[in-house]
Coordinates of C-alpha atoms in Angstrom, one line a residue:
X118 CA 5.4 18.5 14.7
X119 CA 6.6 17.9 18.2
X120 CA 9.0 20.0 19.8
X121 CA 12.1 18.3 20.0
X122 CA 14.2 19.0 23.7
X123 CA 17.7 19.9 24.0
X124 CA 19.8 17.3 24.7
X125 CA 23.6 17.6 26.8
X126 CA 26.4 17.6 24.1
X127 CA 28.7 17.4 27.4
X128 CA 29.2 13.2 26.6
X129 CA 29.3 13.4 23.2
X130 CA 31.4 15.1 20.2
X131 CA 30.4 17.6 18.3
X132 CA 30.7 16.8 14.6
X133 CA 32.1 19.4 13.1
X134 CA 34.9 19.6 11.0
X135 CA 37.7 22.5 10.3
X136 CA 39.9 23.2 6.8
X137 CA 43.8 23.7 7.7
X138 CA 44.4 24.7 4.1
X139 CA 42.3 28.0 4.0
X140 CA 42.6 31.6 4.7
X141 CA 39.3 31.2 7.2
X142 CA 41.1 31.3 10.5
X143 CA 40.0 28.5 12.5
X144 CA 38.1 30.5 15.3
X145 CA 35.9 31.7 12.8
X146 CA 35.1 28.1 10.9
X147 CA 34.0 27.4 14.7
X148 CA 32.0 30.1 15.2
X149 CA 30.2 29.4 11.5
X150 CA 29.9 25.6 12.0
X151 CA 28.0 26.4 15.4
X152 CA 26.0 28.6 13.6
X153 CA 25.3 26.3 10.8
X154 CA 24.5 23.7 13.2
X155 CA 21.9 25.6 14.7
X156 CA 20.3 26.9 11.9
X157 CA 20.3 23.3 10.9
X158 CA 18.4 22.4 13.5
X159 CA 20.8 19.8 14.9
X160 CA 21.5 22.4 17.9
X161 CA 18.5 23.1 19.7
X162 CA 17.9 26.2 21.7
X163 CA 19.2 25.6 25.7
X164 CA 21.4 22.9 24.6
X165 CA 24.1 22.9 26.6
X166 CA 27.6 23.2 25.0
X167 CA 30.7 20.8 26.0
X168 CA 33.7 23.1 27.7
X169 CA 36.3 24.7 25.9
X170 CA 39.4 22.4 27.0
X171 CA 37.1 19.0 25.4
X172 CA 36.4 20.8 22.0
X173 CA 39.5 21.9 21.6
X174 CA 40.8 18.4 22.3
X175 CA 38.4 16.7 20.2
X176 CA 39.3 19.3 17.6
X177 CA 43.0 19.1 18.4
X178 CA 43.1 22.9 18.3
X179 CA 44.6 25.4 20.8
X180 CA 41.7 25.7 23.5
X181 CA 42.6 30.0 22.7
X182 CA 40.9 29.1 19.7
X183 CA 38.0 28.0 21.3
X184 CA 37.8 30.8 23.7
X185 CA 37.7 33.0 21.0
X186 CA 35.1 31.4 18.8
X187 CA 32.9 31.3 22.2
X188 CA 33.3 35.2 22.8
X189 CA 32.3 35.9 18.8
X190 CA 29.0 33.2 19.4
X191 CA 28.3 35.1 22.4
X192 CA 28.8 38.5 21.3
X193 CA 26.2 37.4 18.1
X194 CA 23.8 36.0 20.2
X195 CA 23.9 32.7 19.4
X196 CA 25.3 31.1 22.6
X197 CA 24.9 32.6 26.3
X198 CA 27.2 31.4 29.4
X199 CA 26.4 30.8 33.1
X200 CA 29.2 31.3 35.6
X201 CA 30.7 28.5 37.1
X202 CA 28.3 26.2 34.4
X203 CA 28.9 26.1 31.2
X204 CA 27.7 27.5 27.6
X205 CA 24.2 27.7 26.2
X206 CA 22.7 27.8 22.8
X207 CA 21.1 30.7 23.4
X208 CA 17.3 30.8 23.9
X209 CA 16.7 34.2 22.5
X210 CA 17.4 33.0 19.0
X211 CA 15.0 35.6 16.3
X212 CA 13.0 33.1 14.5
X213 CA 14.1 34.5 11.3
X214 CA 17.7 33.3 12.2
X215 CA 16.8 29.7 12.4
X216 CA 16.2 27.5 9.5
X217 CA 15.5 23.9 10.8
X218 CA 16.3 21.2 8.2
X219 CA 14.8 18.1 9.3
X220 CA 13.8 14.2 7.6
X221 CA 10.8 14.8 5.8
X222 CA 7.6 13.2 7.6
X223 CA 6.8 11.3 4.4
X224 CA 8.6 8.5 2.7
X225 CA 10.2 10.2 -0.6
X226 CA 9.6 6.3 -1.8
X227 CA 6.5 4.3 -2.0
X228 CA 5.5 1.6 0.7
X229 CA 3.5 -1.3 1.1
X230 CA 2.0 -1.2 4.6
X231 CA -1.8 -0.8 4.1
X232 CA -3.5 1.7 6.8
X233 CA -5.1 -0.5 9.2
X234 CA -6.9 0.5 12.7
X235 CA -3.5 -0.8 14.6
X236 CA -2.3 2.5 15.5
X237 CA -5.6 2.9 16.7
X238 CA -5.5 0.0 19.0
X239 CA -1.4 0.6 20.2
X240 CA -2.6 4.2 20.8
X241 CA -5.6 3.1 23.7
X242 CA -3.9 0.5 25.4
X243 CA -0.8 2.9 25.7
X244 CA -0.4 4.0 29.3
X245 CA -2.1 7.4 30.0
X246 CA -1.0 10.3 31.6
X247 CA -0.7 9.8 35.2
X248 CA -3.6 12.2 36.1
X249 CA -5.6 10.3 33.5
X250 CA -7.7 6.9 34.4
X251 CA -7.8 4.2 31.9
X252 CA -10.1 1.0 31.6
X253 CA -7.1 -1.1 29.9
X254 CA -7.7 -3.6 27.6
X255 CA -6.5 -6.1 30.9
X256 CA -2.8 -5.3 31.7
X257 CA -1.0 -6.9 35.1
X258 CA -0.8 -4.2 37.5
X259 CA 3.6 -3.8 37.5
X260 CA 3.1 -2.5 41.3
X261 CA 2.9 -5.9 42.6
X262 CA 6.3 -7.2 40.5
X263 CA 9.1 -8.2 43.1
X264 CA 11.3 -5.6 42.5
X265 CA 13.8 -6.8 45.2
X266 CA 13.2 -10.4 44.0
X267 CA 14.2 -9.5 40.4
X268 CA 17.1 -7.0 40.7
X269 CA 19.3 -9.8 42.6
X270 CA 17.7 -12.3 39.8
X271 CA 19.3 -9.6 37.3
X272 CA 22.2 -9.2 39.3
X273 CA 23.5 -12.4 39.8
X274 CA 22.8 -13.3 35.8
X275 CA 24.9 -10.6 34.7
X276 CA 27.7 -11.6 36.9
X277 CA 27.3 -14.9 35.8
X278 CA 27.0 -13.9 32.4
X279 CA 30.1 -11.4 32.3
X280 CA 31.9 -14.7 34.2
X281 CA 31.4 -17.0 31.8
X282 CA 31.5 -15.5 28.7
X283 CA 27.6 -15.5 27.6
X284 CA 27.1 -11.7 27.1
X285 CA 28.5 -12.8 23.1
X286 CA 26.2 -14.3 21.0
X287 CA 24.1 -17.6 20.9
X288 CA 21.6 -18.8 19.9
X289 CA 18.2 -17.3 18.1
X290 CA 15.9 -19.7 19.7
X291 CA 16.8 -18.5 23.2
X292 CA 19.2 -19.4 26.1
X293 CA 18.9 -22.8 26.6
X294 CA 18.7 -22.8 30.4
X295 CA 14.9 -20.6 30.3
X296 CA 14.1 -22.9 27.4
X297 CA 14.4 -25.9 29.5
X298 CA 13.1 -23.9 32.5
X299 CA 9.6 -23.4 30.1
X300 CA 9.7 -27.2 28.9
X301 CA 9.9 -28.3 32.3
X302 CA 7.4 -26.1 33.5
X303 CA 4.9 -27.3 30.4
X304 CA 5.5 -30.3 30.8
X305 CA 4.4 -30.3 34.6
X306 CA 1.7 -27.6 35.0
X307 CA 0.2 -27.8 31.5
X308 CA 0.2 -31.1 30.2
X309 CA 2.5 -31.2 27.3
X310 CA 5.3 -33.5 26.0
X311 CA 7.8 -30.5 25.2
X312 CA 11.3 -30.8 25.0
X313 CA 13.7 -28.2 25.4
X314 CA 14.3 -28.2 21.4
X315 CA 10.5 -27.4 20.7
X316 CA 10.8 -24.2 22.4
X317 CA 11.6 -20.9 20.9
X318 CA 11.8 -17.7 22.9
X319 CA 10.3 -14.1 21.8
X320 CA 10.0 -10.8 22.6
X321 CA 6.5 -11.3 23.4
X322 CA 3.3 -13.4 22.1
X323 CA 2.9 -10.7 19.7
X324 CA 6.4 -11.6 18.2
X325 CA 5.6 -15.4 18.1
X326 CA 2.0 -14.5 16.6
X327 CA 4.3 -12.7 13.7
X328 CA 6.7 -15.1 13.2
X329 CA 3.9 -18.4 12.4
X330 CA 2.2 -15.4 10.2
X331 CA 5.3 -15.0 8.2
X332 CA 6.2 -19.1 7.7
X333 CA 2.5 -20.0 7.1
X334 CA 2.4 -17.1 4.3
X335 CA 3.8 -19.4 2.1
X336 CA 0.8 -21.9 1.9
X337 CA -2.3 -21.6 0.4
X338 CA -5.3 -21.2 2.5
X339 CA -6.8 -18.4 4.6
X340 CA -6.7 -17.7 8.5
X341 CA -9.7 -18.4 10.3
X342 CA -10.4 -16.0 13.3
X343 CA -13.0 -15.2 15.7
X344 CA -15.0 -12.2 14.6
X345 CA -14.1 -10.7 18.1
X346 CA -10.7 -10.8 18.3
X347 CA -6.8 -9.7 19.3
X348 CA -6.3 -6.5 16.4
X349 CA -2.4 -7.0 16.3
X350 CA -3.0 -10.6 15.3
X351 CA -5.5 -9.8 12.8
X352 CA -2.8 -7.2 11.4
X353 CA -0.1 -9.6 11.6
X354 CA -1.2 -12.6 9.1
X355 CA -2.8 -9.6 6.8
X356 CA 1.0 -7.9 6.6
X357 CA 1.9 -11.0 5.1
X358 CA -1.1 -11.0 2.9
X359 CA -3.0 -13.8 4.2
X360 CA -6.7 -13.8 3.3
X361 CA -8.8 -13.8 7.1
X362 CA -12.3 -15.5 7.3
X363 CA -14.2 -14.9 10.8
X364 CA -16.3 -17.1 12.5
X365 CA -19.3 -16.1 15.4
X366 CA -18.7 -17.1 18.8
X367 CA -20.6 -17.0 22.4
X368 CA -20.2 -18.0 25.8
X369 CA -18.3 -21.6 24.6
X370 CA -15.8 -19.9 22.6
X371 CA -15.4 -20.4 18.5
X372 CA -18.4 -21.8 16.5
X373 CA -17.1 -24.7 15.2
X374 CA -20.4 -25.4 13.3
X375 CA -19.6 -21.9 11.0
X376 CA -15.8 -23.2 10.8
X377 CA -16.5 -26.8 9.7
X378 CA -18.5 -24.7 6.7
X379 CA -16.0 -22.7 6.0
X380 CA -13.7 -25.8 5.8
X381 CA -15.8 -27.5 3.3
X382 CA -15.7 -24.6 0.7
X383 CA -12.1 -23.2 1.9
X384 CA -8.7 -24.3 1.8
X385 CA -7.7 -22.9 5.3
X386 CA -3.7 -22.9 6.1
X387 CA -4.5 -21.8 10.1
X388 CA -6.9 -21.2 12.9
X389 CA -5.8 -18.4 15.5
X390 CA -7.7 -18.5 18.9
X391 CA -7.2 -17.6 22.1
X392 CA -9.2 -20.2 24.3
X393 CA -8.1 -20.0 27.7
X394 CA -9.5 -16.6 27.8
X395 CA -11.0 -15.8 24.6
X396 CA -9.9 -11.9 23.6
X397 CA -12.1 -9.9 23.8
X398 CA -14.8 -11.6 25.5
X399 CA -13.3 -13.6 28.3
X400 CA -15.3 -16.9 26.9
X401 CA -13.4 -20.2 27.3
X402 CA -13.5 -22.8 24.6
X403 CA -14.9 -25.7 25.9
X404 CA -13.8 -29.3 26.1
X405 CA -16.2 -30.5 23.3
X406 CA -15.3 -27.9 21.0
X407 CA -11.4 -28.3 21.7
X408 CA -11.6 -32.3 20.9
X409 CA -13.5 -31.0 17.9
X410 CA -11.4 -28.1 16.7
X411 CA -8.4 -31.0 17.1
X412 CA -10.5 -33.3 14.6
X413 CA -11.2 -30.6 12.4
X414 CA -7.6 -29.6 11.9
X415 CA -6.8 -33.2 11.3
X416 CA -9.5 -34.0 8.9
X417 CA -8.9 -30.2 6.9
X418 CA -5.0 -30.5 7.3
X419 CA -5.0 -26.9 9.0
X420 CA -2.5 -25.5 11.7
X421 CA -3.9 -24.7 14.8
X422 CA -2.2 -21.3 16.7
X423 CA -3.1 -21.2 20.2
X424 CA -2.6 -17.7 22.3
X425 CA -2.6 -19.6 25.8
X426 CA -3.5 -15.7 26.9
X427 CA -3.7 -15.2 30.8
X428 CA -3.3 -19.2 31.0
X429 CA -1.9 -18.1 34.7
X430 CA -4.6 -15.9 36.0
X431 CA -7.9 -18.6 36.5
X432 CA -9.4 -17.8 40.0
X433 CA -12.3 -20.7 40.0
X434 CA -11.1 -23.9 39.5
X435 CA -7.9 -26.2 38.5
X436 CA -7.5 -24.5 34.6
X437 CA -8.4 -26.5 31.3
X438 CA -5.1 -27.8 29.8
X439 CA -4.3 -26.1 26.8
X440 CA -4.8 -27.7 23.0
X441 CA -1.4 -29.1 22.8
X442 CA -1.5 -31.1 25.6
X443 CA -4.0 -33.1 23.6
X444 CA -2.6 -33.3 20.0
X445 CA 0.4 -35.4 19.5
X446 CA 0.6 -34.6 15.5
X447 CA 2.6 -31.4 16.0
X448 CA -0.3 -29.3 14.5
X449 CA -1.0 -26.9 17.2
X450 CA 1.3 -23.9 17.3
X451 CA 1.3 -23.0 21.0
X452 CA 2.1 -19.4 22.3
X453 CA 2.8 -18.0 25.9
X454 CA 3.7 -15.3 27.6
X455 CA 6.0 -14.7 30.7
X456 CA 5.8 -10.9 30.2
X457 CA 2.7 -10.5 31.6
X458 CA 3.6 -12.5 34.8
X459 CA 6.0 -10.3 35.9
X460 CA 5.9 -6.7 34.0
X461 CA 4.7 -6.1 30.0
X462 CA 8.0 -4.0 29.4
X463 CA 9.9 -7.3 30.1
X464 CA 9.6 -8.5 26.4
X465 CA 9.9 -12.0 27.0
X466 CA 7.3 -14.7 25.5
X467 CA 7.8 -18.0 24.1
X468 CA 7.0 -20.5 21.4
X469 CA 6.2 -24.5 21.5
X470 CA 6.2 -26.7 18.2
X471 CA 7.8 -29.1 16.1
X472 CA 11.4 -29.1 16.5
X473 CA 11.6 -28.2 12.2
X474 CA 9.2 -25.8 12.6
X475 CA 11.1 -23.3 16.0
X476 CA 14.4 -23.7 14.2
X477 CA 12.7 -21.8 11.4
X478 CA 11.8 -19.9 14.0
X479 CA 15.2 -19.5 14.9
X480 CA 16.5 -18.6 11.4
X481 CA 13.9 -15.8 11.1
X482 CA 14.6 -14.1 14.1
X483 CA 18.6 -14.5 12.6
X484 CA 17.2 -11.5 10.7
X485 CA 14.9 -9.8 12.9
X486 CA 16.7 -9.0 16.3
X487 CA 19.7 -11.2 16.4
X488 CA 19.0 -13.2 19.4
X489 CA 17.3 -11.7 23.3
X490 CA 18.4 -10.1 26.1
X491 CA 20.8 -12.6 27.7
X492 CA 20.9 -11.5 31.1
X493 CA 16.9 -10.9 31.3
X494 CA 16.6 -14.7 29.7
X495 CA 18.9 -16.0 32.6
X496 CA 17.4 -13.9 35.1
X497 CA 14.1 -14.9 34.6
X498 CA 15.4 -18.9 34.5
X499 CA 16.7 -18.5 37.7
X500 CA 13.4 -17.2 39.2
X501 CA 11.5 -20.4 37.6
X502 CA 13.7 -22.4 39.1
X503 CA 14.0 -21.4 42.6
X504 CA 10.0 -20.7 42.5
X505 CA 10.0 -17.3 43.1
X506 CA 8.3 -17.0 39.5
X507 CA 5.3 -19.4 41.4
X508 CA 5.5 -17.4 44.8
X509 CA 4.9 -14.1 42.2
X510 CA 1.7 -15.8 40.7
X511 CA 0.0 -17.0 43.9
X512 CA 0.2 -13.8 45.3
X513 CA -0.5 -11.7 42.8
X514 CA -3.4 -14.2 41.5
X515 CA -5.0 -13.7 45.3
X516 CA -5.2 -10.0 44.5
X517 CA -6.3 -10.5 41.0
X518 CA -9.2 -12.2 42.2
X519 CA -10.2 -10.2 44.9
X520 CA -10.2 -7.2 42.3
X521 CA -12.4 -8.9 39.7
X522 CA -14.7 -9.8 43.0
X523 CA -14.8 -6.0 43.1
X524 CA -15.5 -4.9 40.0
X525 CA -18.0 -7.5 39.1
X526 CA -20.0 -6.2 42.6
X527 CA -19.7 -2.9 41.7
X528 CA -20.5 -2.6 38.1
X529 CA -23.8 -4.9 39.3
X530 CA -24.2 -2.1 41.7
X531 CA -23.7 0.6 39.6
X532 CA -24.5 0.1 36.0
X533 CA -27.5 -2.7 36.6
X534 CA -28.6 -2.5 32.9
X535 CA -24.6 -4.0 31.2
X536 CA -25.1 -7.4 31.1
X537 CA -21.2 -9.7 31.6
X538 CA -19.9 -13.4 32.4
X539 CA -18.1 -13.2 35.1
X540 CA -15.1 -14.8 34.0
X541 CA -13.0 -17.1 36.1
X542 CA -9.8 -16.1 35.2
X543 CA -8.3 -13.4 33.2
X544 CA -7.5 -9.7 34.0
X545 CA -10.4 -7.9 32.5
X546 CA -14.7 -8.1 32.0
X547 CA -16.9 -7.7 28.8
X548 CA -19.4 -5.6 29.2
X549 CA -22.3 -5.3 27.1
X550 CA -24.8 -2.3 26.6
X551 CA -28.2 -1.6 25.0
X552 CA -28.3 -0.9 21.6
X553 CA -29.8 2.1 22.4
X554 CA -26.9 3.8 23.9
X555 CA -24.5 5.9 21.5
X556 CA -20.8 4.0 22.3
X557 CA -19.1 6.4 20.7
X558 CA -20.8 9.3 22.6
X559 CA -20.1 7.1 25.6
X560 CA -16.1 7.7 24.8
X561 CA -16.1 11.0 24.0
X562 CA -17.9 12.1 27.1
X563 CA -15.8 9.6 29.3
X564 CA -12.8 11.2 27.9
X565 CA -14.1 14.4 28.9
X566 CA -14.2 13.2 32.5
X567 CA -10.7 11.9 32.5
X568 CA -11.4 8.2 31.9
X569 CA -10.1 6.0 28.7
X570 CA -12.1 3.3 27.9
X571 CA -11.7 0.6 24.8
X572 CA -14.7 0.3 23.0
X573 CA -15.9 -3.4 21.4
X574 CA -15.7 -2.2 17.5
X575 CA -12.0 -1.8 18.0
X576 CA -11.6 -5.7 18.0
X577 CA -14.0 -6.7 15.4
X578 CA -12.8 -8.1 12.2
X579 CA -15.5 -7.0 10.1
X580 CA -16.1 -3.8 11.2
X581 CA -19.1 -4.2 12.6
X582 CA -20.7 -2.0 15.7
X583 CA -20.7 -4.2 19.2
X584 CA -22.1 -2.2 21.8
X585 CA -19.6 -3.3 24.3
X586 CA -16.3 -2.4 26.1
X587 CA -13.5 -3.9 27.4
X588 CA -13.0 -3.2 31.0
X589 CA -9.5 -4.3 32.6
X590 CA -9.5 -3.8 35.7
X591 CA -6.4 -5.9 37.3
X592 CA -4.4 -2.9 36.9
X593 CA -6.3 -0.7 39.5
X594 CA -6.4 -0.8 42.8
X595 CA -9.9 -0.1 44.6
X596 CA -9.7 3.3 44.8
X597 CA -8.5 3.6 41.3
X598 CA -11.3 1.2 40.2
X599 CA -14.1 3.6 42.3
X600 CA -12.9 6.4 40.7
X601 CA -13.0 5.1 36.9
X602 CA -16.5 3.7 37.0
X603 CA -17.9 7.2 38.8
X604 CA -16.6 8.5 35.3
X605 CA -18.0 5.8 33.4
X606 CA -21.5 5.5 35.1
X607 CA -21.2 9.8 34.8
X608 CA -21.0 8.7 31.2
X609 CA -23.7 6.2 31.1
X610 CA -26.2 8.5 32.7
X611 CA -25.4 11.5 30.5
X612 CA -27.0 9.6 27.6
X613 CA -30.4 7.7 30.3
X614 CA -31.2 11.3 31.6

């Protein structure tokens, strides 16, 4: 169990509660309710102990009172003062004298969550230690964020918003200002014929990813995914029970050959890709199977859900426009991100689709989380407007690129037998090994060097053993990057010697 730290009592009140109506004098009830409290658990050793004038105010009690009860806790052991400070739970408390009472780790009650390799997956792509290095599955590299650009963006909304009156509730779907702020921008960069109504925002992609999971649940059909692909996705339309079939793919994207067979002996309710920048493997679905993917889902009557992941970051060439700039029969379910521009912890993605379909949308997030963060959904408005959000892209796209320049060179250079696409956009590579080489040896002995790496097999559907590895590198700088592939190539050669 992990150690739980003392936290300051000085802001809060103590919850304790004293009898008028019996003999127990009231110094004493003190003295025991402190006691209990620790034994309890609920007062941790070193925790510090609000002053004698607020408890006997909160207590409404002669602060004499309170003096004495501290002088009987002191002389016990149980609290210790520092001059001119304040009073401690004491440290020195015998084990024998403590009884913690805490919530029990397991559910007195059953539940229906299935164990699934999620926690898994959360647990690699967390952020390490700072004196650990970490291939990441391809996170933006918060460094480069506009810190001065986005505290007066967060500043002026929340002056504006106290102002006017919008820190109260509104709507689920989003403020409407960012929501016309994305239509616009959709509508201009991407292709699409979005209006303001057909957007929903989220806490996320992962959030809108959950949300078509939970309103699809209730048609027949299964989900058709990659066999390579995005774990909380995968996790999300099987929390809602939704059978998942998985299709082969390769340097195109999806095989639509294996999904048009599926589609003849299935009744499928959804596809989920990623095609931009197919995750894992950085592929990009190409133009012939997009127009074909649209005529399948036409012909089969299936919803398409399309993760525009890393739409932003393309380094080559002008970027293909997504699927839902090229269907007009409201069956693509599109999904974006602005997190990711600016900084993960953000929490802001958003939805596009038919207007019936977001104010579902709408009504189930009614139950999840209320609404957003107003200020953050005005802020970040404001900074699409003005084009400081497309001033943040160029620049950090420049760096991007020059980074995945790097790390293509140097894994070349130093680990000549992986083969990878270069891709020509996103924020990570794909790297594949022999089949000869132990992957899971690889991680443990990478580990050991003080590198974290995500292995293929954590983003296969089926299970099945990929020889491969996921290696984000937008997130490091050069000499970060040097450092993690020493450890990695240290790893590599361990198992070639």
């Amino acid at each position: 169990m992990k150690k739980e730290k003392a936290v300051s009592l000085r802001n809060w009140h103590l919850s304790i509660s004293l009898d008028r109506t019996t003999t127990v004098s009231l110094h004493l009830q003190l003295v025991q309710a402190v006691i209990n409290e620790v034994r309890k658990g609920r007062l941790l050793p070193g925790t510090p102990l609000p002053g004698t004038r607020k408890i006997s105010d909160n207590l409404g009690i002669n602060r004499k009172t309170v003096v004495q009860a501290f002088e009987e806790l002191l002389a016990q052991g149980w609290i210790e003062t520092q001059p001119r400070r304040a009073s401690f739970i004491s440290k020195k408390i015998p084990l024998f004298e403590r009884n913690e009472v805490t919530l029990s780790e397991q559910a007195p009650f059953p539940l229906s969550l299935t164990e699934s390799g999620l926690e898994a997956y959360a647990l690699s792509v967390s952020p390490v230690t700072p004196s650990k290095l970490q291939f990441s599955d391809g996170v933006p590299d918060t460094r480069l964020v506009p810190f001065d650009v986005l505290s007066r963006a967060f500043r002026r909304a929340l002056l504006i918003s106290s102002r006017a009156n919008r820190l109260a509730y509104d709507d689920a779907r989003g403020s409407e200002s960012l929501r016309s702020a994305i239509a616009d921008m959709l509508r201009l960069e991407r292709g699409m014929s979005v209006t303001t109504e057909q957007v929903c925002l989220v806490r996320g992609s992962q959030m809108g990813i959950y949300l078509s999971a939970k309103l699809l649940s209730k048609h027949a059909g299964c989900v058709v995914m990659e066999k390579l692909s995005y774990p909380p996705a995968r996790e999300a339309f099987e929390s809602f029970g939704l059978d998942i079939s998985y299709v082969e793919q390769d340097d195109d994207g999806m095989s639509l050959d294996a999904l048009a067979q599926i589609c003849e002996h299935r009744e499928i309710s959804a596809v989920y890709t990623t095609p931009h920048h197919q995750f894992p493997t950085t592929s990009m679905l190409s133009l012939e199977r997009r127009i074909r993917l649209l005529a399948l889902s036409e012909k089969y009557n299936f919803i398409i859900i399309e993760d525009d992941y890393d739409h932003e970051f393309h380094f080559s060439h002008k970027p293909m426009l997504p699927l839902a700039s090229m269907e007009t029969a409201g069956r693509v379910i599109h999904i974006g991100s602005l997190s990711k521009i600016l900084a993960p912890g953000l929490r802001l993605g958003y939805m596009v689709a038919p207007e019936g379909f977001i104010q579902r949308c709408g009504r189930e997030i009614l139950l999840i989380d209320r609404q957003g963060n107003a200020v953050t959904e005005l802020a970040v408005a404001e900074l699409m407007r003005n084009g400081e959000m497309k001033r943040h892209i160029r620049r950090a796209l420049k760096i991007y690129q020059q980074r995945r320049d790097h790390a293509v060179e140097r894994v070349r250079q130093t680990l000549p037998m992986v083969q990878f696409t270069i891709p020509s956009g996103g924020l990570a590579l794909w790297l594949r090994f022999a089949n000869t080489l132990d992957m899971n040896t690889l991680q443990t002995d990478a580990e050991g060097l003080g590198l974290s790496v995500l292995l293929g097999d954590l983003f296969s559907g089926e299970g099945e053993k990929t020889h491969a590895l996921r290696l984000g590198y937008a997130n490091l700088n050069e000499a970060e990057f040097e450092q993690a592939l020493s450890c990695l190539s240290s790893a590599v050669s361990k198992q070639c010697q």
